Amino acid sequence: MTADTIGAGGLALPASESRLHKILTNNTFWIFAIDVLLIILFTSISINHTFISGTNLQNLMSDSGEGLLLGIAIAFLLGSGEFDISLGANLILSSVVAGLIAIALAPFGIGIVIIGSLVGAIITGLIVGLVNGLIVTRLNVNSLIATLAMLGIVTGVAYIVSGGTDVTGVPVALQDDFGIKTVLGIPLPFVIAILAWAIAFVALRFSRFGLHLLAMGSSRPAAERAGLNTNRKLVTLFMIAGGLAGIAGFIDITRFAATNIAGHTQDSLSAITAAVIGGTLLAGGIVSMVGLLGGVILAVILANGLVVIGVSSYYQLIVVGVILVIAVSVDQLRKSDSKVRLFSK
């Protein structure tokens, strides 16, 4: 068997067949293939093919921005073996704080409004992430339970700070100069999300940060024996996730010039779904940033496509739930396959 062949069941495959086999068994390939098929499907059945219109494509990119930021956050945490299901609540609270700051700073000009509300949203997200990290590392509470508790706490704080109603009266200029602004036809929020994704991709693949993150997810005890301060790194990861949720909250307030406290309840589940179906393992140790991008696009295409063809938004919740079940099932199959290949060597 030469270096250009691959073993499969004891048989040697030619190099060309080996590459084809890798492509056809690559999770990321199928995610993007499904994305393309869904675009074709929704375009064909939408009235006047409005799904593929320029306006709707911009809507798709805008919707993808927030989902991609939360997806990066959850992918990092899943890669290290942790969860954060309070990201949606963090986004809500961050948008409330950003909205209130924007209203207070309105007399000082749009530049001050943008900077002040963005900083406020990020700091809010960082604080929530810090609390999550400290609960997990200092109190030794399972991250699923810790962030479930924070989901309720942060949502409650958002209601208290906003007075139980959505924040309105946000300067329209914030929406015009940021939320719906485009760069070469691409929505500015999506540009920011893609830049964050690119930075995350490079950090995960080419830096010690990424190596340590995956090491913790693969085996926490082994990472600690190797000298890693896992508690400090986990707190940092939760803060990064919180900061990303804060940016997403800022983007949300700039897009709609009002908060949506009752919304975003499914954001964390959608982010987990996008990450897992894109190739990130729930058990940790493996993160696919390219697959995450495909997973986020898939979720947005489904949500938008159902609306365009006139399907009730209630069905979107069912679709997200079904896809999550499928994603977890695929995740279990991948782990089983990994074990089989490990013990067959």
Tab-separated table of C-alpha atoms in Angstrom:
chain	number	residue	atom	x	y	z
A	1	MET	CA	0.000	0.000	0.000
A	2	THR	CA	1.487	3.382	-1.003
A	3	ALA	CA	1.301	6.678	0.814
A	4	ASP	CA	-1.442	7.748	-1.611
A	5	THR	CA	-3.875	5.024	-0.583
A	6	ILE	CA	-6.118	4.602	2.417
A	7	GLY	CA	-7.110	1.482	4.274
A	8	ALA	CA	-10.806	0.760	4.499
A	9	GLY	CA	-11.884	-2.567	5.871
A	10	GLY	CA	-8.480	-4.001	4.997
A	11	LEU	CA	-8.745	-2.829	1.362
A	12	ALA	CA	-6.534	-0.262	-0.321
A	13	LEU	CA	-8.289	2.540	-2.173
A	14	PRO	CA	-6.642	4.523	-5.000
A	15	ALA	CA	-5.754	8.106	-4.098
A	16	SER	CA	-8.596	9.544	-6.231
A	17	GLU	CA	-11.150	7.288	-4.543
A	18	SER	CA	-9.606	8.136	-1.180
A	19	ARG	CA	-10.205	11.849	-1.742
A	20	LEU	CA	-13.761	11.212	-2.949
A	21	HIS	CA	-14.411	9.014	0.094
A	22	LYS	CA	-13.183	11.771	2.410
A	23	ILE	CA	-15.406	14.333	0.719
A	24	LEU	CA	-18.522	12.166	0.799
A	25	THR	CA	-17.991	11.262	4.454
A	26	ASN	CA	-17.168	14.831	5.470
A	27	ASN	CA	-19.870	16.337	7.665
A	28	THR	CA	-19.095	19.894	6.544
A	29	PHE	CA	-19.542	18.976	2.881
A	30	TRP	CA	-23.057	17.660	3.503
A	31	ILE	CA	-24.052	20.680	5.624
A	32	PHE	CA	-23.198	23.096	2.814
A	33	ALA	CA	-24.774	20.765	0.259
A	34	ILE	CA	-28.015	20.838	2.248
A	35	ASP	CA	-27.755	24.641	2.464
A	36	VAL	CA	-27.573	24.854	-1.325
A	37	LEU	CA	-30.474	22.435	-1.778
A	38	LEU	CA	-32.640	24.387	0.651
A	39	ILE	CA	-31.882	27.637	-1.168
A	40	ILE	CA	-32.954	26.022	-4.432
A	41	LEU	CA	-36.077	24.548	-2.795
A	42	PHE	CA	-37.275	27.758	-1.115
A	43	THR	CA	-36.477	29.820	-4.218
A	44	SER	CA	-38.541	27.523	-6.410
A	45	ILE	CA	-41.618	27.484	-4.166
A	46	SER	CA	-41.562	31.115	-2.969
A	47	ILE	CA	-43.800	33.610	-4.740
A	48	ASN	CA	-41.925	35.305	-7.604
A	49	HIS	CA	-38.783	33.605	-6.301
A	50	THR	CA	-38.522	36.264	-3.570
A	51	PHE	CA	-36.331	34.017	-1.410
A	52	ILE	CA	-33.308	34.730	-3.592
A	53	SER	CA	-34.030	38.461	-3.945
A	54	GLY	CA	-31.372	40.973	-2.958
A	55	THR	CA	-33.405	42.238	-0.018
A	56	ASN	CA	-33.987	38.759	1.387
A	57	LEU	CA	-30.335	37.790	0.933
A	58	GLN	CA	-29.413	40.813	3.036
A	59	ASN	CA	-31.967	39.693	5.624
A	60	LEU	CA	-30.371	36.237	5.647
A	61	MET	CA	-26.936	37.712	6.259
A	62	SER	CA	-28.227	40.053	8.964
A	63	ASP	CA	-29.990	37.188	10.736
A	64	SER	CA	-26.835	35.072	10.469
A	65	GLY	CA	-24.738	37.679	12.263
A	66	GLU	CA	-26.154	37.201	15.750
A	67	GLY	CA	-26.428	33.428	15.325
A	68	LEU	CA	-22.813	33.171	14.197
A	69	LEU	CA	-21.526	35.134	17.200
A	70	LEU	CA	-23.436	32.890	19.606
A	71	GLY	CA	-22.329	29.845	17.598
A	72	ILE	CA	-18.657	30.801	18.040
A	73	ALA	CA	-19.254	31.215	21.773
A	74	ILE	CA	-20.893	27.808	22.196
A	75	ALA	CA	-18.391	26.068	19.905
A	76	PHE	CA	-15.493	27.245	22.076
A	77	LEU	CA	-17.250	26.067	25.226
A	78	LEU	CA	-18.315	22.723	23.749
A	79	GLY	CA	-14.755	22.204	22.532
A	80	SER	CA	-13.541	22.559	26.108
A	81	GLY	CA	-16.256	20.228	27.398
A	82	GLU	CA	-18.619	22.880	28.794
A	83	PHE	CA	-22.065	24.368	28.062
A	84	ASP	CA	-23.683	27.776	28.264
A	85	ILE	CA	-27.423	27.864	27.737
A	86	SER	CA	-27.706	31.379	29.175
A	87	LEU	CA	-26.339	33.012	26.007
A	88	GLY	CA	-29.805	34.065	24.801
A	89	ALA	CA	-30.595	35.695	28.132
A	90	ASN	CA	-27.182	37.365	28.092
A	91	LEU	CA	-27.977	38.761	24.650
A	92	ILE	CA	-31.296	40.128	25.946
A	93	LEU	CA	-29.760	41.829	28.995
A	94	SER	CA	-26.905	43.240	26.909
A	95	SER	CA	-29.373	44.689	24.401
A	96	VAL	CA	-31.386	46.255	27.232
A	97	VAL	CA	-28.284	47.892	28.703
A	98	ALA	CA	-27.131	49.028	25.251
A	99	GLY	CA	-30.572	50.486	24.524
A	100	LEU	CA	-30.748	52.430	27.780
A	101	ILE	CA	-27.223	53.787	27.274
A	102	ALA	CA	-28.057	54.783	23.688
A	103	ILE	CA	-31.096	56.747	24.885
A	104	ALA	CA	-29.080	58.454	27.637
A	105	LEU	CA	-26.243	59.410	25.263
A	106	ALA	CA	-28.483	60.532	22.386
A	107	PRO	CA	-27.803	64.276	22.935
A	108	PHE	CA	-24.042	63.739	22.483
A	109	GLY	CA	-24.124	62.511	18.887
A	110	ILE	CA	-24.279	59.173	17.114
A	111	GLY	CA	-20.562	58.437	17.466
A	112	ILE	CA	-20.752	58.580	21.264
A	113	VAL	CA	-24.004	56.600	21.180
A	114	ILE	CA	-22.438	53.754	19.179
A	115	ILE	CA	-19.285	53.571	21.298
A	116	GLY	CA	-21.094	53.898	24.618
A	117	SER	CA	-23.816	51.349	23.893
A	118	LEU	CA	-21.344	48.875	22.381
A	119	VAL	CA	-19.020	49.110	25.390
A	120	GLY	CA	-21.981	48.775	27.749
A	121	ALA	CA	-23.254	45.673	25.952
A	122	ILE	CA	-19.820	44.014	25.915
A	123	ILE	CA	-19.171	44.754	29.606
A	124	THR	CA	-22.593	43.348	30.490
A	125	GLY	CA	-21.854	40.191	28.537
A	126	LEU	CA	-18.408	39.850	30.105
A	127	ILE	CA	-19.847	40.159	33.616
A	128	VAL	CA	-22.430	37.440	32.968
A	129	GLY	CA	-19.711	35.238	31.481
A	130	LEU	CA	-17.439	35.882	34.467
A	131	VAL	CA	-20.173	34.885	36.914
A	132	ASN	CA	-20.847	31.712	34.899
A	133	GLY	CA	-17.164	30.854	34.912
A	134	LEU	CA	-16.751	31.431	38.641
A	135	ILE	CA	-19.823	29.335	39.481
A	136	VAL	CA	-18.470	26.460	37.383
A	137	THR	CA	-14.862	26.634	38.562
A	138	ARG	CA	-15.104	27.915	42.144
A	139	LEU	CA	-18.371	26.335	43.246
A	140	ASN	CA	-17.822	23.197	41.122
A	141	VAL	CA	-21.323	23.385	39.670
A	142	ASN	CA	-21.919	21.545	36.397
A	143	SER	CA	-21.951	24.128	33.583
A	144	LEU	CA	-25.330	22.922	32.306
A	145	ILE	CA	-26.922	23.504	35.724
A	146	ALA	CA	-24.991	26.720	36.368
A	147	THR	CA	-25.984	28.341	33.086
A	148	LEU	CA	-29.556	27.058	33.390
A	149	ALA	CA	-29.762	28.934	36.693
A	150	MET	CA	-28.164	31.994	35.105
A	151	LEU	CA	-30.690	31.800	32.278
A	152	GLY	CA	-33.446	32.558	34.777
A	153	ILE	CA	-31.416	35.062	36.796
A	154	VAL	CA	-30.238	37.104	33.818
A	155	THR	CA	-33.692	37.116	32.224
A	156	GLY	CA	-35.139	38.365	35.507
A	157	VAL	CA	-32.505	41.104	35.747
A	158	ALA	CA	-33.328	42.155	32.175
A	159	TYR	CA	-37.004	42.536	33.103
A	160	ILE	CA	-36.107	44.515	36.247
A	161	VAL	CA	-33.704	46.862	34.462
A	162	SER	CA	-36.159	47.498	31.621
A	163	GLY	CA	-39.151	47.859	33.898
A	164	GLY	CA	-40.792	44.761	32.457
A	165	THR	CA	-41.219	46.219	28.990
A	166	ASP	CA	-39.147	46.428	25.843
A	167	VAL	CA	-36.797	49.391	25.624
A	168	THR	CA	-38.027	51.765	22.920
A	169	GLY	CA	-37.051	55.264	21.849
A	170	VAL	CA	-33.565	54.182	20.803
A	171	PRO	CA	-32.074	56.799	18.419
A	172	VAL	CA	-33.007	55.876	14.854
A	173	ALA	CA	-29.552	57.049	13.793
A	174	LEU	CA	-28.116	54.024	15.598
A	175	GLN	CA	-30.084	51.826	13.231
A	176	ASP	CA	-29.266	53.860	10.144
A	177	ASP	CA	-25.544	54.241	10.856
A	178	PHE	CA	-24.923	50.701	12.072
A	179	GLY	CA	-27.767	48.194	12.262
A	180	ILE	CA	-28.914	48.376	8.637
A	181	LYS	CA	-25.769	49.913	7.171
A	182	THR	CA	-24.088	47.919	4.406
A	183	VAL	CA	-20.507	47.560	3.207
A	184	LEU	CA	-20.355	46.719	-0.503
A	185	GLY	CA	-23.923	45.475	-0.219
A	186	ILE	CA	-23.165	43.300	2.815
A	187	PRO	CA	-24.845	44.215	6.140
A	188	LEU	CA	-22.331	45.653	8.610
A	189	PRO	CA	-23.445	43.333	11.462
A	190	PHE	CA	-22.692	40.318	9.249
A	191	VAL	CA	-19.282	41.752	8.341
A	192	ILE	CA	-18.453	42.040	12.049
A	193	ALA	CA	-19.664	38.488	12.718
A	194	ILE	CA	-17.570	37.100	9.847
A	195	LEU	CA	-14.496	38.935	11.147
A	196	ALA	CA	-15.106	37.427	14.591
A	197	TRP	CA	-15.492	34.000	12.976
A	198	ALA	CA	-12.225	34.425	11.045
A	199	ILE	CA	-10.367	35.423	14.218
A	200	ALA	CA	-11.873	32.445	16.053
A	201	PHE	CA	-10.879	30.113	13.207
A	202	VAL	CA	-7.264	31.297	13.255
A	203	ALA	CA	-7.064	31.244	17.058
A	204	LEU	CA	-8.492	27.749	17.258
A	205	ARG	CA	-6.302	26.290	14.545
A	206	PHE	CA	-2.990	28.106	14.863
A	207	SER	CA	-2.593	29.263	18.462
A	208	ARG	CA	-1.882	27.804	21.889
A	209	PHE	CA	-5.318	29.036	22.881
A	210	GLY	CA	-6.942	26.584	20.484
A	211	LEU	CA	-4.592	23.768	21.448
A	212	HIS	CA	-5.297	24.221	25.152
A	213	LEU	CA	-9.056	24.523	24.542
A	214	LEU	CA	-9.212	21.211	22.690
A	215	ALA	CA	-6.876	19.566	25.189
A	216	MET	CA	-9.271	20.420	28.018
A	217	GLY	CA	-12.187	19.018	26.057
A	218	SER	CA	-10.339	15.815	25.183
A	219	SER	CA	-9.183	15.078	28.745
A	220	ARG	CA	-9.384	17.606	31.561
A	221	PRO	CA	-7.171	15.540	33.938
A	222	ALA	CA	-4.520	15.096	31.236
A	223	ALA	CA	-4.558	18.837	30.515
A	224	GLU	CA	-4.057	19.576	34.209
A	225	ARG	CA	-1.215	17.076	34.446
A	226	ALA	CA	0.383	18.861	31.491
A	227	GLY	CA	0.448	22.030	33.586
A	228	LEU	CA	-2.600	23.900	32.272
A	229	ASN	CA	-4.502	26.076	34.729
A	230	THR	CA	-7.849	24.775	33.495
A	231	ASN	CA	-9.977	26.804	35.909
A	232	ARG	CA	-8.477	30.098	34.775
A	233	LYS	CA	-8.815	29.130	31.130
A	234	LEU	CA	-12.436	28.082	31.622
A	235	VAL	CA	-13.280	31.426	33.235
A	236	THR	CA	-11.642	33.116	30.239
A	237	LEU	CA	-13.704	30.995	27.826
A	238	PHE	CA	-16.958	31.826	29.612
A	239	MET	CA	-16.036	35.518	29.500
A	240	ILE	CA	-15.256	35.304	25.776
A	241	ALA	CA	-18.638	33.647	25.249
A	242	GLY	CA	-20.295	36.371	27.308
A	243	GLY	CA	-18.510	39.117	25.367
A	244	LEU	CA	-19.687	37.619	22.072
A	245	ALA	CA	-23.254	37.495	23.426
A	246	GLY	CA	-22.841	41.148	24.396
A	247	ILE	CA	-21.833	42.092	20.848
A	248	ALA	CA	-24.812	40.109	19.554
A	249	GLY	CA	-27.044	42.065	21.949
A	250	PHE	CA	-25.664	45.347	20.636
A	251	ILE	CA	-26.281	44.228	17.056
A	252	ASP	CA	-29.838	43.263	17.980
A	253	ILE	CA	-30.674	46.695	19.391
A	254	THR	CA	-29.135	48.449	16.375
A	255	ARG	CA	-31.084	46.354	13.881
A	256	PHE	CA	-34.529	46.923	15.360
A	257	ALA	CA	-34.069	50.102	17.463
A	258	ALA	CA	-35.872	48.283	20.284
A	259	THR	CA	-35.297	45.281	22.496
A	260	ASN	CA	-37.114	41.968	22.267
A	261	ILE	CA	-37.116	40.675	25.844
A	262	ALA	CA	-39.604	37.916	25.114
A	263	GLY	CA	-37.566	36.717	22.162
A	264	HIS	CA	-34.231	34.908	21.902
A	265	THR	CA	-35.380	32.126	24.227
A	266	GLN	CA	-34.275	29.538	21.662
A	267	ASP	CA	-31.002	31.230	20.736
A	268	SER	CA	-28.796	29.019	22.890
A	269	LEU	CA	-30.395	25.838	21.555
A	270	SER	CA	-30.050	27.124	17.998
A	271	ALA	CA	-26.368	27.886	18.596
A	272	ILE	CA	-25.759	24.428	20.059
A	273	THR	CA	-27.612	22.863	17.136
A	274	ALA	CA	-25.547	24.798	14.581
A	275	ALA	CA	-22.281	23.864	16.276
A	276	VAL	CA	-23.052	20.168	16.756
A	277	ILE	CA	-24.585	19.554	13.355
A	278	GLY	CA	-21.559	21.367	11.904
A	279	GLY	CA	-19.163	18.852	13.422
A	280	THR	CA	-18.391	20.057	16.953
A	281	LEU	CA	-18.594	17.224	19.495
A	282	LEU	CA	-20.847	17.637	22.510
A	283	ALA	CA	-18.333	15.670	24.549
A	284	GLY	CA	-15.582	18.144	23.686
A	285	GLY	CA	-12.198	17.888	22.017
A	286	ILE	CA	-13.352	18.554	18.441
A	287	VAL	CA	-14.512	21.882	17.004
A	288	SER	CA	-15.346	22.607	13.366
A	289	MET	CA	-15.507	26.332	12.684
A	290	VAL	CA	-16.251	25.819	8.980
A	291	GLY	CA	-19.005	23.359	9.866
A	292	LEU	CA	-20.358	25.873	12.396
A	293	LEU	CA	-20.704	28.463	9.626
A	294	GLY	CA	-22.650	25.962	7.530
A	295	GLY	CA	-24.821	25.049	10.515
A	296	VAL	CA	-25.679	28.681	11.252
A	297	ILE	CA	-26.555	29.287	7.603
A	298	LEU	CA	-28.736	26.158	7.646
A	299	ALA	CA	-30.710	27.372	10.670
A	300	VAL	CA	-31.205	30.845	9.191
A	301	ILE	CA	-32.240	29.488	5.780
A	302	LEU	CA	-34.839	27.239	7.400
A	303	ALA	CA	-36.266	29.991	9.621
A	304	ASN	CA	-36.375	32.560	6.827
A	305	GLY	CA	-37.566	30.109	4.201
A	306	LEU	CA	-40.517	28.975	6.281
A	307	VAL	CA	-41.593	32.593	6.723
A	308	VAL	CA	-41.202	33.385	3.016
A	309	ILE	CA	-43.393	30.468	1.986
A	310	GLY	CA	-45.996	31.409	4.594
A	311	VAL	CA	-45.450	28.741	7.255
A	312	SER	CA	-46.303	29.790	10.827
A	313	SER	CA	-43.371	30.737	13.047
A	314	TYR	CA	-44.549	28.107	15.533
A	315	TYR	CA	-43.317	25.425	13.168
A	316	GLN	CA	-39.843	26.928	13.355
A	317	LEU	CA	-39.616	25.793	16.980
A	318	ILE	CA	-40.489	22.263	15.911
A	319	VAL	CA	-37.895	22.352	13.137
A	320	VAL	CA	-35.162	23.541	15.532
A	321	GLY	CA	-36.066	20.768	17.966
A	322	VAL	CA	-36.021	18.097	15.275
A	323	ILE	CA	-32.682	19.302	13.912
A	324	LEU	CA	-31.237	19.301	17.442
A	325	VAL	CA	-32.266	15.671	17.912
A	326	ILE	CA	-30.712	14.793	14.544
A	327	ALA	CA	-27.542	16.701	15.440
A	328	VAL	CA	-27.147	14.895	18.762
A	329	SER	CA	-27.801	11.549	17.059
A	330	VAL	CA	-25.099	12.303	14.495
A	331	ASP	CA	-22.816	13.360	17.347
A	332	GLN	CA	-23.332	9.995	19.061
A	333	LEU	CA	-22.661	8.130	15.811
A	334	ARG	CA	-19.436	10.069	15.326
A	335	LYS	CA	-18.278	9.184	18.827
A	336	SER	CA	-19.149	5.522	18.323
A	337	ASP	CA	-17.315	5.509	15.003
A	338	SER	CA	-14.275	7.095	16.634
A	339	LYS	CA	-14.210	4.398	19.300
A	340	VAL	CA	-14.495	1.630	16.703
A	341	ARG	CA	-11.579	3.057	14.721
A	342	LEU	CA	-9.559	3.523	17.897
A	343	PHE	CA	-9.931	-0.058	19.056
A	344	SER	CA	-9.479	-1.493	15.551
A	345	LYS	CA	-5.960	-0.097	15.346
